[in-house]
mmCIF file of C-alpha atoms in Angstrom:
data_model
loop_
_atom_site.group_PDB
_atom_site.id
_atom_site.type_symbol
_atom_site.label_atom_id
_atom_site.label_comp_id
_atom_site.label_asym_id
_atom_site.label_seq_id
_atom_site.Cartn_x
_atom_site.Cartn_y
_atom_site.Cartn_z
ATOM 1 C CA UNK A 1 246.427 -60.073 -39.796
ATOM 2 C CA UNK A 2 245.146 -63.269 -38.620
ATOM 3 C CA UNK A 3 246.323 -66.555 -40.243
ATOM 4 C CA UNK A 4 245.413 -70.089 -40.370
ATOM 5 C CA UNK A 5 248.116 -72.836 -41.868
ATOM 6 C CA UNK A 6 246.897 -76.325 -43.463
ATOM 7 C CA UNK A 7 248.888 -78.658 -45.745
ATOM 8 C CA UNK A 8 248.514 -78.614 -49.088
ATOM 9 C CA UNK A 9 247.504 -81.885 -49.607
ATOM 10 C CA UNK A 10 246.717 -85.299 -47.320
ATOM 11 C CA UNK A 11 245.861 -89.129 -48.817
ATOM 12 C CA UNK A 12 243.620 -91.264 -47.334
ATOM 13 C CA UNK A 13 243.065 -94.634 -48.698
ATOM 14 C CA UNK A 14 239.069 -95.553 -49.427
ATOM 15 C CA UNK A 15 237.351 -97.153 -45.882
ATOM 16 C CA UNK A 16 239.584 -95.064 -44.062
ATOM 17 C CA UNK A 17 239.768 -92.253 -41.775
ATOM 18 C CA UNK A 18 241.134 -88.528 -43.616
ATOM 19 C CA UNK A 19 242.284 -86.333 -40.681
ATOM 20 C CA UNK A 20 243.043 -82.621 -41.821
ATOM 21 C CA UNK A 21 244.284 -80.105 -39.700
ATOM 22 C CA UNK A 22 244.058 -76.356 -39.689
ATOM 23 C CA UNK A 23 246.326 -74.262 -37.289
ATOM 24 C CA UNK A 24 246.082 -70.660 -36.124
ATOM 25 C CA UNK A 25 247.198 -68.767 -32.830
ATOM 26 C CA UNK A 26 244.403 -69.594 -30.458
ATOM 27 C CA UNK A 27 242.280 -70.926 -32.903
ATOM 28 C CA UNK A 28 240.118 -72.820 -30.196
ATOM 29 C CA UNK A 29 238.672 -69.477 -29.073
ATOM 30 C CA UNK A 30 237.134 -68.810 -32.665
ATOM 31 C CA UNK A 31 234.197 -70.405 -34.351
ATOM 32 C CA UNK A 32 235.781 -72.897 -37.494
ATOM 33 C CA UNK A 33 234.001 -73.473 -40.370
ATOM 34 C CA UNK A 34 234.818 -76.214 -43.191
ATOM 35 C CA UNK A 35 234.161 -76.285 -46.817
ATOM 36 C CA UNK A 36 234.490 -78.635 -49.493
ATOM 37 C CA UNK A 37 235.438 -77.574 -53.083
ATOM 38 C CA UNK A 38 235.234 -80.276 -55.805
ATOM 39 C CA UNK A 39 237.342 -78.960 -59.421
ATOM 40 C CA UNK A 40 234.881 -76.599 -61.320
ATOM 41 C CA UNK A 41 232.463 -76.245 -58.235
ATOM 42 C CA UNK A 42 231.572 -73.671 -55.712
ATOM 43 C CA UNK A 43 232.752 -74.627 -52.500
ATOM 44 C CA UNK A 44 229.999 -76.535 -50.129
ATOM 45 C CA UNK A 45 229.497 -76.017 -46.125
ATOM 46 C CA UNK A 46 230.321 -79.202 -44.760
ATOM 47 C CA UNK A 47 230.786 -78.471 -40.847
ATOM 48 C CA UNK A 48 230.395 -74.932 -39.429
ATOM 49 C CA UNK A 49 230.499 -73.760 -35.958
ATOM 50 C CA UNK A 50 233.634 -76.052 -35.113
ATOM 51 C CA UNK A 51 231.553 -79.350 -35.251
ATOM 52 C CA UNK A 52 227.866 -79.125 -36.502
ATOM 53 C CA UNK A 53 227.119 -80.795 -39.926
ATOM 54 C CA UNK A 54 224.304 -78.993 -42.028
ATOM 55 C CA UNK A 55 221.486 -80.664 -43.490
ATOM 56 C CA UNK A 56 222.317 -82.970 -45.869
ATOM 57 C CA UNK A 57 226.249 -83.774 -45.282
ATOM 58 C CA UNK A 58 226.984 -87.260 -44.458
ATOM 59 C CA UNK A 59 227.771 -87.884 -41.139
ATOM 60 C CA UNK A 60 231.136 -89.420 -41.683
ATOM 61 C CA UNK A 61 231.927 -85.590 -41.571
ATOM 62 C CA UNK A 62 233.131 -84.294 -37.982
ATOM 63 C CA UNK A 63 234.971 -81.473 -37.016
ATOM 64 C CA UNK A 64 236.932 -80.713 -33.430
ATOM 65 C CA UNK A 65 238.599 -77.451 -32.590
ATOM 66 C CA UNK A 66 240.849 -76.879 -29.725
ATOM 67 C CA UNK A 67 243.723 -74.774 -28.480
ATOM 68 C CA UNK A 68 245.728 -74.168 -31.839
ATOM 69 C CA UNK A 69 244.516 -76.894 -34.181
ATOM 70 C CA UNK A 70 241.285 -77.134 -35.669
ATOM 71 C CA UNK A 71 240.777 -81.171 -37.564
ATOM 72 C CA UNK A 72 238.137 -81.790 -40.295
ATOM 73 C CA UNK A 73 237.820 -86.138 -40.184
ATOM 74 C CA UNK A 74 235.964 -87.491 -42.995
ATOM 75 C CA UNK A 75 235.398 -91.664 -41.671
ATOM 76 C CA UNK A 76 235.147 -94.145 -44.119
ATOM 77 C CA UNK A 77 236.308 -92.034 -46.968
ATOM 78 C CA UNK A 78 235.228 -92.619 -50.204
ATOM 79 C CA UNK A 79 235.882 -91.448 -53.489
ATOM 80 C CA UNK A 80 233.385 -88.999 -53.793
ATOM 81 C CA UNK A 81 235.097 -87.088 -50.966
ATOM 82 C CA UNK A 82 238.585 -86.381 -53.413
ATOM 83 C CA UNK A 83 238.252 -82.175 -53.625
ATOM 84 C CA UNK A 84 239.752 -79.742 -51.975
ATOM 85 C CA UNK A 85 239.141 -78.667 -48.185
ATOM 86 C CA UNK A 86 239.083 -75.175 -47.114
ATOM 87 C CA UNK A 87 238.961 -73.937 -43.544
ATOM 88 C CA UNK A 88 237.894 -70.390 -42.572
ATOM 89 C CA UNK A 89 237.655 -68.385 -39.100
ATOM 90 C CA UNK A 90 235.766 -65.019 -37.937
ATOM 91 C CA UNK A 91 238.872 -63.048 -36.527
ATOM 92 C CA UNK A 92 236.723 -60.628 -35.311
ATOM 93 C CA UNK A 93 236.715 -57.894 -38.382
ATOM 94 C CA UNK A 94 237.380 -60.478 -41.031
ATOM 95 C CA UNK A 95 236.364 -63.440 -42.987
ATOM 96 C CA UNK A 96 240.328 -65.690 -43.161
ATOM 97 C CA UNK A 97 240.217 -68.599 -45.227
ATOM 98 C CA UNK A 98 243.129 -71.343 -45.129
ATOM 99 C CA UNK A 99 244.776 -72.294 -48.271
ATOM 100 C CA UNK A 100 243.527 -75.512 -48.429
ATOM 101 C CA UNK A 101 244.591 -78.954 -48.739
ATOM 102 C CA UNK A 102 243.655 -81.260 -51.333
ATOM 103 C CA UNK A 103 242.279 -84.757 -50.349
ATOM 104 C CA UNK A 104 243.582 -87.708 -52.377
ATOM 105 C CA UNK A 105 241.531 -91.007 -51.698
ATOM 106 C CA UNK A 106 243.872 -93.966 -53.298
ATOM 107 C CA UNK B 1 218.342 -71.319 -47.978
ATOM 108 C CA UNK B 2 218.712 -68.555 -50.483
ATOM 109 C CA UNK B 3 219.772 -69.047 -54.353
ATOM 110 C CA UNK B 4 222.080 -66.673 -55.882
ATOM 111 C CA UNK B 5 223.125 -65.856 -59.535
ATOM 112 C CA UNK B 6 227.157 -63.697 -60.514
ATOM 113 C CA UNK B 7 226.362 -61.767 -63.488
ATOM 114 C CA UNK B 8 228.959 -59.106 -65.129
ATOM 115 C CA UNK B 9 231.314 -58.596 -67.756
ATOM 116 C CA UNK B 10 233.772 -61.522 -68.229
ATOM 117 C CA UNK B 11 236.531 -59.364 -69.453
ATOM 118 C CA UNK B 12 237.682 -55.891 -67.745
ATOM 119 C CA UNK B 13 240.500 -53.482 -69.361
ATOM 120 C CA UNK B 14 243.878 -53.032 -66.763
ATOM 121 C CA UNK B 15 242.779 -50.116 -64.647
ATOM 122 C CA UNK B 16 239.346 -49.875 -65.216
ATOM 123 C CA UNK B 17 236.801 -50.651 -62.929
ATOM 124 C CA UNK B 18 234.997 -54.260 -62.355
ATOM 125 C CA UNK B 19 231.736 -54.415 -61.488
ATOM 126 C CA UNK B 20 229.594 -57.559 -60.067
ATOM 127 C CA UNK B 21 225.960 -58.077 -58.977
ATOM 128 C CA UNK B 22 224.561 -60.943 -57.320
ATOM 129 C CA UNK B 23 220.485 -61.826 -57.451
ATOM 130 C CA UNK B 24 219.297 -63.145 -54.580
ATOM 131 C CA UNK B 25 216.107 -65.240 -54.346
ATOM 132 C CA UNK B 26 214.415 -67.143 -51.942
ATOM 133 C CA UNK B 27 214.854 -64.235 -49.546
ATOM 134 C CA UNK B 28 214.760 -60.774 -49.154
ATOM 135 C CA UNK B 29 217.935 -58.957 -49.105
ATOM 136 C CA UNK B 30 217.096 -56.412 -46.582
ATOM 137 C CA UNK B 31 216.392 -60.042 -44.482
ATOM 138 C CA UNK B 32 218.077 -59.324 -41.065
ATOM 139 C CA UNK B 33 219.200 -63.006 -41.226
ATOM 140 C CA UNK B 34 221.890 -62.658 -43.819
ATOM 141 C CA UNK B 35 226.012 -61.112 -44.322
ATOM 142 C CA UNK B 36 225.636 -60.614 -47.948
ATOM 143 C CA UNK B 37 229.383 -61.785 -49.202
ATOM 144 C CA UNK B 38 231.776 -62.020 -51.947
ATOM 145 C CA UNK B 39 234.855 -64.251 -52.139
ATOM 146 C CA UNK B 40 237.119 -64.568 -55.304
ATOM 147 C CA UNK B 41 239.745 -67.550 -56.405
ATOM 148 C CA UNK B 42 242.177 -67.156 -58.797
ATOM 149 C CA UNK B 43 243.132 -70.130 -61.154
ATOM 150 C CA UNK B 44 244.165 -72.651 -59.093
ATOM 151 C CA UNK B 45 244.431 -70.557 -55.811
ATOM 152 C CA UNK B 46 242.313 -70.319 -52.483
ATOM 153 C CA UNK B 47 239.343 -68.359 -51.460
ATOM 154 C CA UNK B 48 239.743 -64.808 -50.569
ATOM 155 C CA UNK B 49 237.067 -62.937 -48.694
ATOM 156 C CA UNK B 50 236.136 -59.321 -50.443
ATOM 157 C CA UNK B 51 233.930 -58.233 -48.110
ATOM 158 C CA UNK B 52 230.124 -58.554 -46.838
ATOM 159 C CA UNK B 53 227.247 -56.026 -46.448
ATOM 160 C CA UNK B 54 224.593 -56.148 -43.847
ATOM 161 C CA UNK B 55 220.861 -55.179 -44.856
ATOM 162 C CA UNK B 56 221.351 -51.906 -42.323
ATOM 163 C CA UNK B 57 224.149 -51.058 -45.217
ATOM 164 C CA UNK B 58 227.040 -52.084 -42.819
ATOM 165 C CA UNK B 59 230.076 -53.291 -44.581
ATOM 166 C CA UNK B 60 233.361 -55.024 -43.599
ATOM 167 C CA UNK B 61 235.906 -54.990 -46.173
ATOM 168 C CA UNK B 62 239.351 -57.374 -46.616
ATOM 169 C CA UNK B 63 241.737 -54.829 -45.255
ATOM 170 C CA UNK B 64 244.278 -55.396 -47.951
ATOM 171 C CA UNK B 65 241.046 -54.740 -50.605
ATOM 172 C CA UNK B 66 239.514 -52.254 -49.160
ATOM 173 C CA UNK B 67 240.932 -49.307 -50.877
ATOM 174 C CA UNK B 68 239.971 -50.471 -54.293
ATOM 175 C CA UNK B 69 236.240 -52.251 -52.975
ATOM 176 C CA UNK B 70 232.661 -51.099 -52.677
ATOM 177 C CA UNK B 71 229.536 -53.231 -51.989
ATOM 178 C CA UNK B 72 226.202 -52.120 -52.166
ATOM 179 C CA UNK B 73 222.337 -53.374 -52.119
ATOM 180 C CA UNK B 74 219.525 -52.712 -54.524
ATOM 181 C CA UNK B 75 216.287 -53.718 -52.643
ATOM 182 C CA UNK B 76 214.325 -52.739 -55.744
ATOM 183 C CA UNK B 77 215.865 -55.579 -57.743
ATOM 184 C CA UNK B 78 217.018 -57.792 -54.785
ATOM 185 C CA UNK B 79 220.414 -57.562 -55.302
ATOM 186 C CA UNK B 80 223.603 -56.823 -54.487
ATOM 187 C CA UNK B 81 226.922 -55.580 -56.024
ATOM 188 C CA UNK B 82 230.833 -55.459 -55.963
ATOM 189 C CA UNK B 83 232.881 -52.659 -57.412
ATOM 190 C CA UNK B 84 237.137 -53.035 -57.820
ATOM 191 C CA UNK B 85 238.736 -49.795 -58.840
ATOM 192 C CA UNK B 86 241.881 -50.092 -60.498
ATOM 193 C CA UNK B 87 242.341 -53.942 -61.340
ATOM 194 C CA UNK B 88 245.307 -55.322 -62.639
ATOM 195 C CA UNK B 89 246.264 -58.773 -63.780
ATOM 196 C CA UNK B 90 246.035 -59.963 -60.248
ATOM 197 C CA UNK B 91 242.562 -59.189 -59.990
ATOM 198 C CA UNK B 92 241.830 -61.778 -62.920
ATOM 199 C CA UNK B 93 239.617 -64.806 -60.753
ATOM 200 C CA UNK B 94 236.394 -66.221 -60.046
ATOM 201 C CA UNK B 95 234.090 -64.081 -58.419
ATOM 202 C CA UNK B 96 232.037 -65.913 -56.018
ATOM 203 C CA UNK B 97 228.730 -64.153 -53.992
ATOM 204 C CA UNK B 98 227.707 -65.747 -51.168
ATOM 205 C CA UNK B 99 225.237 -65.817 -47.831
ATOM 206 C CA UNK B 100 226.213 -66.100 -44.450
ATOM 207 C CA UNK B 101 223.895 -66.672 -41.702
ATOM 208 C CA UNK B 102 225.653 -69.156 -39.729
ATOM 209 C CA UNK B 103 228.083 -69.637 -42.011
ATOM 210 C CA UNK B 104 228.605 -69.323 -45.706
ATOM 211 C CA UNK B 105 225.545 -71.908 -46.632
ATOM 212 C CA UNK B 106 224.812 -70.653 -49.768
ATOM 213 C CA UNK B 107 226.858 -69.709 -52.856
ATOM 214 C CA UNK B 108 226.553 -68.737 -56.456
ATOM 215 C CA UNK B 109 228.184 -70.780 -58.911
ATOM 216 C CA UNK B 110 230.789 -68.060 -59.555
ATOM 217 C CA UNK B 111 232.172 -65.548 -62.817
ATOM 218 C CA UNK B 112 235.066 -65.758 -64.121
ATOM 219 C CA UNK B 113 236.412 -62.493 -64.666
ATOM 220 C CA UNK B 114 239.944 -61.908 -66.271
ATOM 221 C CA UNK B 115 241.613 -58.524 -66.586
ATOM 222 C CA UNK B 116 243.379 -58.049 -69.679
ATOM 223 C CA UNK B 117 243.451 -55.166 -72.322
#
């Protein structure tokens, strides 16, 4: 079964640019998508499609998605943006979700 | 954008079945726009996929689930619905259903559900 890899947690201090990376065997030829889970909340969409924000996420979200890596980068992080990041792929048969990697802003 | 609403038991006995069902509004489920989805999270865990129905009745199913899962609509009530046969301890987590058209957009706020006699 397919699998995607992420650390379990990254720090970013506030003003600054959060990279987080999500790997998978030739991830670049599947669709990424990236949610957002604050504690005691249903996740959030917050780039789909490799790199397309929905309505109503702040553009300091991006997301790129080539080869084997897959990176969610949140500029000018702020506090609000602490929670816990999931990545997920279509392998074709099956929703596969990351494990996640919480964001510390500090 | 669709809303949707968990509602089931909060408590099932070891072996027994658990049973989920998810109201959609804002849409209609037999809308040809939408992968009608659960996902559960155990306590401090990630997000599994269950599985997803189409409004033709087409499933896909988590293969290492899919003995144990059934999903099913009910256009009369505009829902729906997650069976687990045979749940253990390990099936104790929140029980999220969602909507995928381009993605997962649209979630419930999730139901806890804990399996313990």
């Amino acid at each position: 079964s397919y699998e995607l890899t992420q650390p379990p947690s990254v720090s970013v201090s506030p003003g600054q640019t959060a990279s987080i990376p999500c790997s998978g065997v030739q991830l670049g030829d599947k669709f990424i998508y990236w949610y957002q889970q604050r504690p005691g909340h249903s996740p959030v969409l917050v780039i789909y499609q490799d790199n397309k924000r929905p309505s109503g996420i702040p553009e300091r979200f991006s997301g790129s998605n080539s080869e084997n890596i897959a990176t969610l980068t949140i500029s000018g992080t702020q506090a609000v943006d602490e929670a816990d990041y999931f990545c997920q792929a279509w392998d074709g048969s099956t929703y596969v979700f990351g494990p996640g990697t919480k964001l510390t802003v500090l | 954008q669709v809303q949707l609403q968990e509602s089931g038991p909060g408590l099932v006995k070891p072996s027994q079945t658990l049973s989920l069902t998810c109201t959609v509004s804002g849409d209609s489920i037999t809308s040809k726009n939408y992968w009608w989805t659960w996902v559960r999270q155990p306590a401090g865990k990630g997000l599994e996929w269950i599985g997803r129905i189409y409004a033709s009745g087409t499933t896909n199913y988590n293969p290492s689930l899919r003995s144990r899962v059934a999903i099913s609509l009910d256009t009369s009530k505009n829902q729906f619905s997650l069976e687990v046969t045979s749940v253990t301890a390990a099936d104790t987590a929140v029980y999220y259903c969602a909507a995928w058209e381009v993605a997962l957009a649209d979630w419930g706020r999730g139901t806890l559900v804990t399996v313990s006699s």
